[in-house]
Amino acid sequence: MDKYVITGGIPLVGTVRVSGAKNSALKLMAASLLSSEKTVLHNVPLIRDVLTMGEVLREIGARVTISPDRVEIDPGGELSPTAPYELVRRMRASILVMGPLLARLGRARVAMPGGCNIGPRHINYHLSGLEKLGAKINADHGFINVAARNLTGDIINLEYPSMGATENLIMAASTARGRTVIESAAREPEIIDLAKFLTSMGARINGAGTDTIVIDGVESLSGATHTVIPDRVEAGTFMLAAAVTGGDVEVTGANPLHLEIFTSKIRAIGVDVKEYDHHVRVKGGGEYFSTDIATLPFPGFPTDLQAPVMVLLSLAGGHSIVTENVFENRFSFVEELNRLGACIRTSGHHAVVHGNTRFEGAIVEATDLRAGAALVLAGLCASGVTEVRHIQHIDRGYEDLEFKLKGLGADIERVDTADRISTAVT
Ligand code: EPU
């Protein structure tokens, strides 16, 4: 298994371009199943999760071509309703084929996702919403079966603005009879991107980006061509890389409006951030101050930047309190960060970060994608050499991370390159 070997202490300087958003691209790929015509997606990041979604769609019967500048999906042939366990286990986002398959075939059989490293991650809101649209649901042998001869629009009030549930329901409702209203919907930029994509396929969707989304079902959807929005979590990670190394980095291709709360928090910590239309410039190196952070659904502070921002808080003077409100188990990286010299104590959903840390290189293991990013950030500002193991987690969501960091002057090497992501591109 590959690992990163990082020699820290180098201020990162230069320009880095953000890739397309993982958490949008995966849903757009799933949504392509709603039409029998070909879809073309641009700005899809070449990451492990995209390759896995490609496998899911092929397993279902679509023809999928993934190349650096475009992903083509042709779901015109005969489709199977089944998303198998091996693929859903590898990537939970596979459950996003449930809504499209139900709409297109009248049924879907999707393996139960089970737990993952950041918590149990239930799908009860997905299922109760689909039930409201008329689907019958049962489970057998570790699979969930959903079936409906015809879906019919209704008012769905989500108890919590779940991103995945909102997405599955928008997709299922796109060709349902009549009007669907999703109340307390998720408001993430990726939801807006999905709605734009579906609209270009012929769907009638209003209110994406607000907490009430109205979908008027149409007879059928056509294929479409679409460019994926920039990855706000990747952008935030590079902004933090500049800050923790005391560097000066322009993060291009980013949308600062997707990062407002994050930016205001790191400014409060003492980072110099200048925002432009499509890029941000981040200068680090001054004095950093403690602050409290609570993760929340968009537009709140993103849970996906909670682990990475802990590295910056560790460098600040004083104590900071971080509260994780979205996932039940998203502090698993803390022990590893502490092995690099951080002093963070957790209790339930809270973490107290004791500042003034001087990170020192050590061997650590990534426990999930964003935990892995945090360990890389700590390695970049640590004295000596840091080895980050289990970087298959990082490969799931960051495109060319080590190349992009090297471009900014970082000393980072991938060791054991036999399974490089580019060799898996089909
Ligand atoms: N939840 C339920 N029932 C449901 C759905 C969700 O209880 O039916 C709970 C979950 O257990 C979790 C919380 O609600 O505690 C949030 O779940 P949500 O459905 O909003 O998240 P998701 O769709 O599973 C996506 C991203 C995550 C990101 C979250 C929050 C993708 C593929 N994943 O997950 O991204 O953290 O939204 O913004 O889009 C990552 O990229 O590292 C990542 C984990």
XYZ file of C-alpha atoms and ligand atoms in Angstrom:
470
model
C 0.000 0.000 0.000
C 1.277 3.473 -0.861
C 2.388 6.006 1.715
C 3.528 9.599 1.662
C 6.932 10.560 2.973
C 6.990 14.266 3.762
C 9.901 16.394 4.887
C 8.239 19.331 6.542
C 9.102 22.931 7.305
C 8.986 24.383 3.784
C 6.662 27.398 3.298
C 4.483 26.613 0.270
C 4.597 29.259 -2.448
C 2.955 29.487 -5.865
C -0.289 28.717 -7.628
C -2.416 25.594 -7.449
C -5.553 24.788 -9.425
C -8.534 23.153 -7.776
C -10.116 20.106 -9.447
C -13.810 19.410 -9.928
C -15.862 18.610 -6.838
C -15.905 14.938 -5.855
C -19.191 15.352 -4.051
C -20.836 16.784 -7.130
C -19.247 14.603 -9.827
C -20.344 11.366 -8.126
C -23.996 12.471 -8.055
C -23.951 13.727 -11.646
C -22.597 10.364 -12.750
C -25.451 8.620 -10.887
C -27.992 11.094 -12.312
C -26.934 10.209 -15.854
C -28.868 6.934 -15.386
C -32.103 8.947 -15.511
C -31.843 9.277 -19.286
C -31.277 6.665 -21.982
C -29.100 9.164 -23.855
C -25.395 9.851 -23.500
C -24.101 12.335 -20.921
C -20.744 14.116 -21.054
C -19.185 15.551 -17.901
C -16.177 17.867 -17.834
C -13.955 18.785 -14.883
C -14.499 15.411 -13.205
C -11.596 14.730 -10.814
C -9.583 11.589 -11.513
C -9.879 10.108 -8.056
C -10.579 6.649 -6.751
C -14.248 7.350 -5.898
C -14.957 8.466 -9.469
C -13.427 5.226 -10.750
C -15.602 3.299 -8.290
C -18.744 5.125 -9.438
C -17.708 4.222 -12.989
C -17.609 0.569 -11.907
C -21.045 0.862 -10.276
C -22.550 2.293 -13.465
C -20.891 -0.381 -15.619
C -22.188 -3.072 -13.275
C -25.670 -1.609 -13.804
C -25.187 -1.796 -17.589
C -24.089 1.691 -18.672
C -21.116 2.239 -20.969
C -18.650 4.510 -19.154
C -15.440 6.113 -20.407
C -13.315 8.053 -17.961
C -10.488 10.206 -19.301
C -8.695 13.254 -17.893
C -10.836 15.835 -19.711
C -14.202 14.105 -19.952
C -16.389 11.357 -18.570
C -18.929 9.861 -20.950
C -21.821 7.768 -19.720
C -24.140 5.985 -22.085
C -26.939 4.238 -20.192
C -28.860 3.358 -23.373
C -28.661 -0.440 -23.131
C -30.472 -2.833 -20.834
C -29.937 -1.858 -17.191
C -29.813 -3.986 -14.055
C -31.432 -2.558 -10.886
C -28.680 -3.901 -8.598
C -25.804 -2.067 -6.901
C -23.738 -4.890 -5.362
C -22.302 -5.011 -1.861
C -18.631 -5.010 -2.924
C -19.026 -1.601 -4.574
C -21.379 0.005 -2.033
C -19.065 -1.148 0.770
C -16.129 0.484 -1.006
C -17.996 3.749 -1.523
C -21.194 4.746 0.249
C -22.071 7.288 -2.439
C -23.058 4.239 -4.540
C -26.454 4.489 -2.820
C -27.075 7.579 -4.955
C -28.040 5.264 -7.826
C -31.170 4.305 -5.866
C -33.276 7.332 -6.867
C -32.286 7.266 -10.571
C -32.792 3.487 -10.909
C -36.170 3.663 -9.211
C -37.236 6.469 -11.553
C -35.911 4.798 -14.710
C -36.645 1.094 -14.064
C -39.357 1.217 -11.416
C -37.115 -0.643 -8.986
C -33.684 -0.650 -7.395
C -31.828 -3.188 -5.295
C -28.956 -1.578 -3.441
C -26.706 -3.205 -0.848
C -27.072 -1.717 2.632
C -24.096 0.576 3.104
C -23.334 -0.322 6.735
C -21.020 1.747 8.914
C -17.895 3.595 7.868
C -14.949 5.234 9.566
C -16.806 8.461 10.335
C -19.990 7.040 11.835
C -22.962 4.782 11.098
C -24.438 7.068 8.374
C -28.033 5.927 8.146
C -30.218 6.194 5.039
C -33.603 6.430 6.769
C -34.327 9.878 5.267
C -33.617 8.594 1.759
C -36.041 5.719 2.289
C -38.864 7.585 4.021
C -38.733 10.231 1.275
C -38.926 7.619 -1.487
C -41.815 5.991 0.385
C -43.630 9.329 0.312
C -43.253 9.324 -3.464
C -44.993 5.956 -3.537
C -42.129 3.452 -3.369
C -42.554 0.154 -1.529
C -39.475 -0.726 0.483
C -38.212 -3.981 1.930
C -34.908 -5.552 2.803
C -33.504 -9.023 2.176
C -30.074 -10.615 2.427
C -28.350 -7.295 3.151
C -30.035 -5.465 0.255
C -32.677 -2.753 0.246
C -35.333 -3.123 -2.439
C -37.355 -0.126 -3.536
C -40.087 -0.449 -6.132
C -42.852 1.696 -7.607
C -44.808 1.300 -10.816
C -45.167 5.096 -10.866
C -43.721 7.657 -8.506
C -46.068 10.497 -7.563
C -44.999 13.884 -6.204
C -45.684 14.809 -2.572
C -44.434 17.102 0.191
C -41.385 15.633 1.905
C -40.176 17.263 5.084
C -36.664 16.095 5.883
C -35.954 15.890 9.604
C -32.363 16.883 8.866
C -30.968 18.530 5.694
C -29.169 15.385 4.541
C -27.201 15.965 1.381
C -27.521 12.412 0.088
C -31.250 12.162 0.854
C -31.920 15.507 -0.858
C -30.016 14.305 -3.927
C -31.685 10.889 -4.146
C -35.096 12.527 -3.779
C -34.497 15.266 -6.369
C -33.417 12.607 -8.854
C -36.342 10.293 -8.118
C -38.825 13.182 -8.292
C -37.540 14.522 -11.635
C -39.743 12.138 -13.607
C -42.428 11.508 -10.965
C -46.031 12.461 -11.695
C -46.865 15.965 -10.462
C -45.080 18.218 -7.986
C -42.645 17.226 -5.247
C -41.683 19.720 -2.555
C -38.633 18.913 -0.416
C -38.688 20.973 2.779
C -35.644 21.344 5.055
C -33.561 20.357 2.038
C -29.766 20.443 2.022
C -28.401 23.706 0.573
C -24.875 22.693 -0.446
C -23.403 24.070 -3.727
C -23.289 20.470 -4.970
C -27.101 20.341 -4.719
C -27.293 23.411 -6.965
C -24.896 21.760 -9.413
C -27.055 18.620 -9.515
C -30.196 20.697 -10.098
C -28.471 22.603 -12.930
C -27.383 19.362 -14.546
C -30.865 17.842 -14.271
C -32.385 21.051 -15.625
C -30.131 20.810 -18.660
C -31.464 17.241 -19.077
C -34.983 18.690 -19.175
C -36.024 18.519 -15.493
C -38.057 21.321 -13.873
C -36.466 22.197 -10.538
C -36.715 25.408 -8.516
C -35.249 26.465 -5.210
C -31.994 24.453 -5.213
C -29.652 26.191 -2.772
C -32.565 27.127 -0.482
C -34.230 24.866 2.057
C -37.322 24.340 -0.141
C -36.853 22.619 -3.469
C -39.771 22.217 -5.855
C -39.621 19.603 -8.592
C -42.306 19.344 -11.273
C -42.006 15.905 -12.788
C -41.463 15.597 -16.530
C -42.128 12.629 -18.841
C -38.486 11.849 -19.612
C -34.991 13.326 -19.518
C -32.432 13.659 -22.287
C -28.641 13.421 -22.172
C -26.627 16.557 -21.359
C -23.151 18.046 -21.237
C -22.074 19.716 -18.009
C -18.982 21.069 -16.255
C -18.602 20.117 -12.586
C -18.172 22.931 -10.021
C -14.822 23.329 -8.218
C -14.095 21.244 -5.144
C -14.526 23.558 -2.150
C -12.977 21.065 0.274
C -9.862 20.684 -1.855
C -9.669 24.494 -2.098
C -9.958 24.771 1.696
C -7.248 22.134 2.140
C -4.773 24.118 -0.015
C -5.695 27.337 1.792
C -4.795 25.597 5.037
C -1.585 24.217 3.505
C -0.500 27.807 2.811
C -1.504 28.905 6.305
C 0.156 26.111 8.311
C 3.455 26.327 6.405
C 3.589 30.143 6.587
C 3.443 30.240 2.793
C 1.853 32.378 0.081
C -0.426 30.462 -2.278
C -2.940 31.383 -4.961
C -5.684 28.797 -5.125
C -7.218 29.146 -8.579
C -10.407 27.766 -10.091
C -12.106 28.038 -6.699
C -15.393 29.722 -5.859
C -14.892 31.869 -2.726
C -18.672 32.069 -2.221
C -18.656 28.330 -1.414
C -16.156 28.917 1.401
C -17.452 31.985 3.199
C -17.712 30.680 6.769
C -14.487 28.715 6.421
C -12.680 31.824 5.170
C -14.085 34.018 7.922
C -12.948 31.477 10.528
C -9.388 31.187 9.271
C -9.228 34.982 9.024
C -10.301 35.135 12.674
C -7.414 32.770 13.441
C -5.058 35.267 11.781
C -4.618 34.017 8.218
C -4.477 36.649 5.469
C -7.023 35.685 2.782
C -7.757 37.799 -0.288
C -10.781 36.770 -2.332
C -11.239 37.306 -6.062
C -13.950 36.055 -8.435
C -12.358 32.693 -9.209
C -9.389 32.432 -6.901
C -8.132 33.205 -3.426
C -4.681 34.217 -2.250
C -3.642 32.986 1.180
C -0.635 34.232 3.140
C 0.302 32.571 6.374
C 3.028 32.996 8.891
C 1.784 35.690 11.261
C 0.513 35.143 14.780
C -2.437 32.733 15.045
C -5.221 32.991 17.619
C -7.507 30.341 19.048
C -11.147 30.257 18.031
C -14.125 27.939 18.463
C -15.598 26.100 15.497
C -18.819 24.080 15.157
C -19.516 22.080 12.001
C -22.962 22.435 10.443
C -24.682 21.729 7.132
C -24.019 24.380 4.452
C -23.679 27.342 4.772
C -22.157 26.395 8.145
C -18.543 25.342 8.688
C -18.024 22.185 6.571
C -17.452 18.943 8.457
C -15.071 17.908 5.672
C -12.654 20.675 6.746
C -12.935 19.943 10.461
C -9.907 17.608 10.634
C -7.711 19.819 8.401
C -8.504 23.010 10.360
C -7.437 21.323 13.609
C -3.851 21.483 12.321
C -4.088 25.264 12.049
C -5.778 25.566 15.455
C -2.937 23.526 16.940
C -0.496 26.243 15.849
C -2.572 29.030 17.428
C -2.015 30.456 20.896
C -4.597 29.396 23.507
C -7.324 26.758 23.531
C -9.958 26.221 20.842
C -13.093 24.119 21.066
C -14.241 22.232 17.985
C -17.736 20.724 17.940
C -18.628 18.128 15.326
C -22.375 18.251 14.702
C -22.686 16.347 11.423
C -21.031 12.952 11.942
C -20.881 10.792 15.032
C -17.306 9.617 14.784
C -15.184 12.186 13.050
C -12.377 12.558 15.586
C -10.671 9.247 14.816
C -7.636 11.094 13.431
C -6.966 12.946 16.687
C -4.762 10.251 18.189
C -2.650 10.233 15.040
C -2.376 14.035 15.047
C -1.340 13.858 18.705
C 1.432 11.439 17.704
C 2.808 14.291 15.563
C 2.853 16.566 18.620
C -0.669 18.032 18.759
C -2.424 18.231 22.091
C -6.104 17.593 21.427
C -8.539 16.002 23.872
C -11.956 14.799 22.755
C -15.136 14.135 24.639
C -18.175 13.059 22.633
C -18.789 15.611 19.917
C -16.277 18.106 21.327
C -12.542 18.480 20.959
C -10.346 20.865 22.901
C -7.298 21.890 20.914
C -4.433 23.126 23.087
C -2.395 25.437 20.891
C 1.280 26.342 20.508
C 2.043 22.937 19.017
C 5.357 22.337 17.301
C 4.640 19.380 15.037
C 7.389 16.760 14.856
C 7.571 14.143 12.104
C 6.506 10.573 12.910
C 4.801 7.581 11.293
C 1.000 7.983 11.233
C -1.979 6.286 9.588
C -4.861 7.933 7.735
C -8.199 6.646 9.021
C -10.374 8.330 6.391
C -10.090 10.805 3.544
C -10.154 14.101 5.448
C -8.180 12.645 8.361
C -5.516 11.781 5.788
C -5.516 15.367 4.499
C -5.050 16.659 8.056
C -2.062 14.381 8.614
C -0.474 15.575 5.364
C -0.953 19.202 6.480
C 0.665 18.446 9.823
C 3.525 16.680 8.030
C 4.066 19.748 5.828
C 4.690 21.972 8.831
C 6.407 19.395 11.075
C 10.106 19.296 11.727
C 11.787 16.251 10.216
C 10.150 13.434 8.266
C 6.504 12.322 8.481
C 5.257 9.106 6.974
C 1.514 9.036 6.270
C 0.349 5.485 5.711
C -2.954 4.193 4.283
C -3.114 6.963 1.708
C -5.631 4.939 -0.288
C -8.126 6.997 1.743
C -6.615 10.226 0.362
C -6.690 8.854 -3.201
C -10.459 8.528 -2.871
C -10.953 12.284 -2.909
C -7.857 14.356 -3.783
C -6.666 14.440 -7.392
C -2.878 14.428 -7.769
C -2.348 15.713 -4.228
C 1.387 15.123 -4.102
C 1.965 16.643 -7.564
C -0.004 19.742 -6.663
C 1.868 20.113 -3.353
C 5.218 19.565 -5.064
C 4.287 22.349 -7.482
C 4.125 24.619 -4.430
C 7.585 23.510 -3.281
C 6.623 20.779 -0.809
C 8.979 17.857 -0.237
C 6.499 14.986 -0.511
C 6.994 11.585 -2.126
C 4.645 8.702 -2.767
C 6.366 5.457 -2.003
C 5.322 2.140 -3.655
C 3.781 3.609 -6.780
C 2.662 0.326 -8.372
C -1.022 1.133 -7.930
C -0.909 4.765 -9.128
C -4.339 6.197 -9.892
C -3.434 7.038 -13.526
C -2.852 3.349 -14.278
C -6.438 2.612 -13.264
C -8.009 5.128 -15.669
C -10.089 3.449 -18.346
N -28.195 10.876 8.149
C -29.192 10.139 8.746
N -30.153 9.576 7.935
C -30.132 9.714 6.570
C -29.116 10.481 5.980
C -28.150 11.059 6.802
O -29.247 9.986 9.961
O -31.020 9.176 5.898
C -27.142 11.467 8.998
C -25.797 10.814 8.699
O -25.616 9.629 9.455
C -24.822 11.904 9.068
C -25.589 13.197 8.746
O -26.973 12.826 8.652
O -24.554 11.865 10.428
C -25.161 13.880 7.458
O -25.387 13.032 6.373
P -25.612 13.555 4.868
O -26.638 12.675 4.256
O -25.820 15.030 4.851
O -24.188 13.265 4.237
P -23.854 12.323 3.018
O -24.714 12.673 1.860
O -23.784 10.916 3.456
C -22.149 13.998 1.982
C -20.721 13.971 1.555
C -19.810 13.950 2.773
C -20.084 15.205 3.571
C -21.566 15.243 3.984
C -21.951 16.507 4.721
C -20.757 12.792 -0.537
C -20.411 11.580 -1.308
N -20.468 12.773 0.752
O -22.375 12.796 2.706
O -18.481 14.007 2.259
O -19.286 15.200 4.728
O -22.390 15.151 2.789
O -21.664 17.613 3.961
O -21.268 13.765 -1.061
C -16.155 13.597 2.289
O -16.119 14.117 1.152
O -15.128 13.325 2.948
C -17.467 13.311 2.890
C -17.613 12.510 3.928
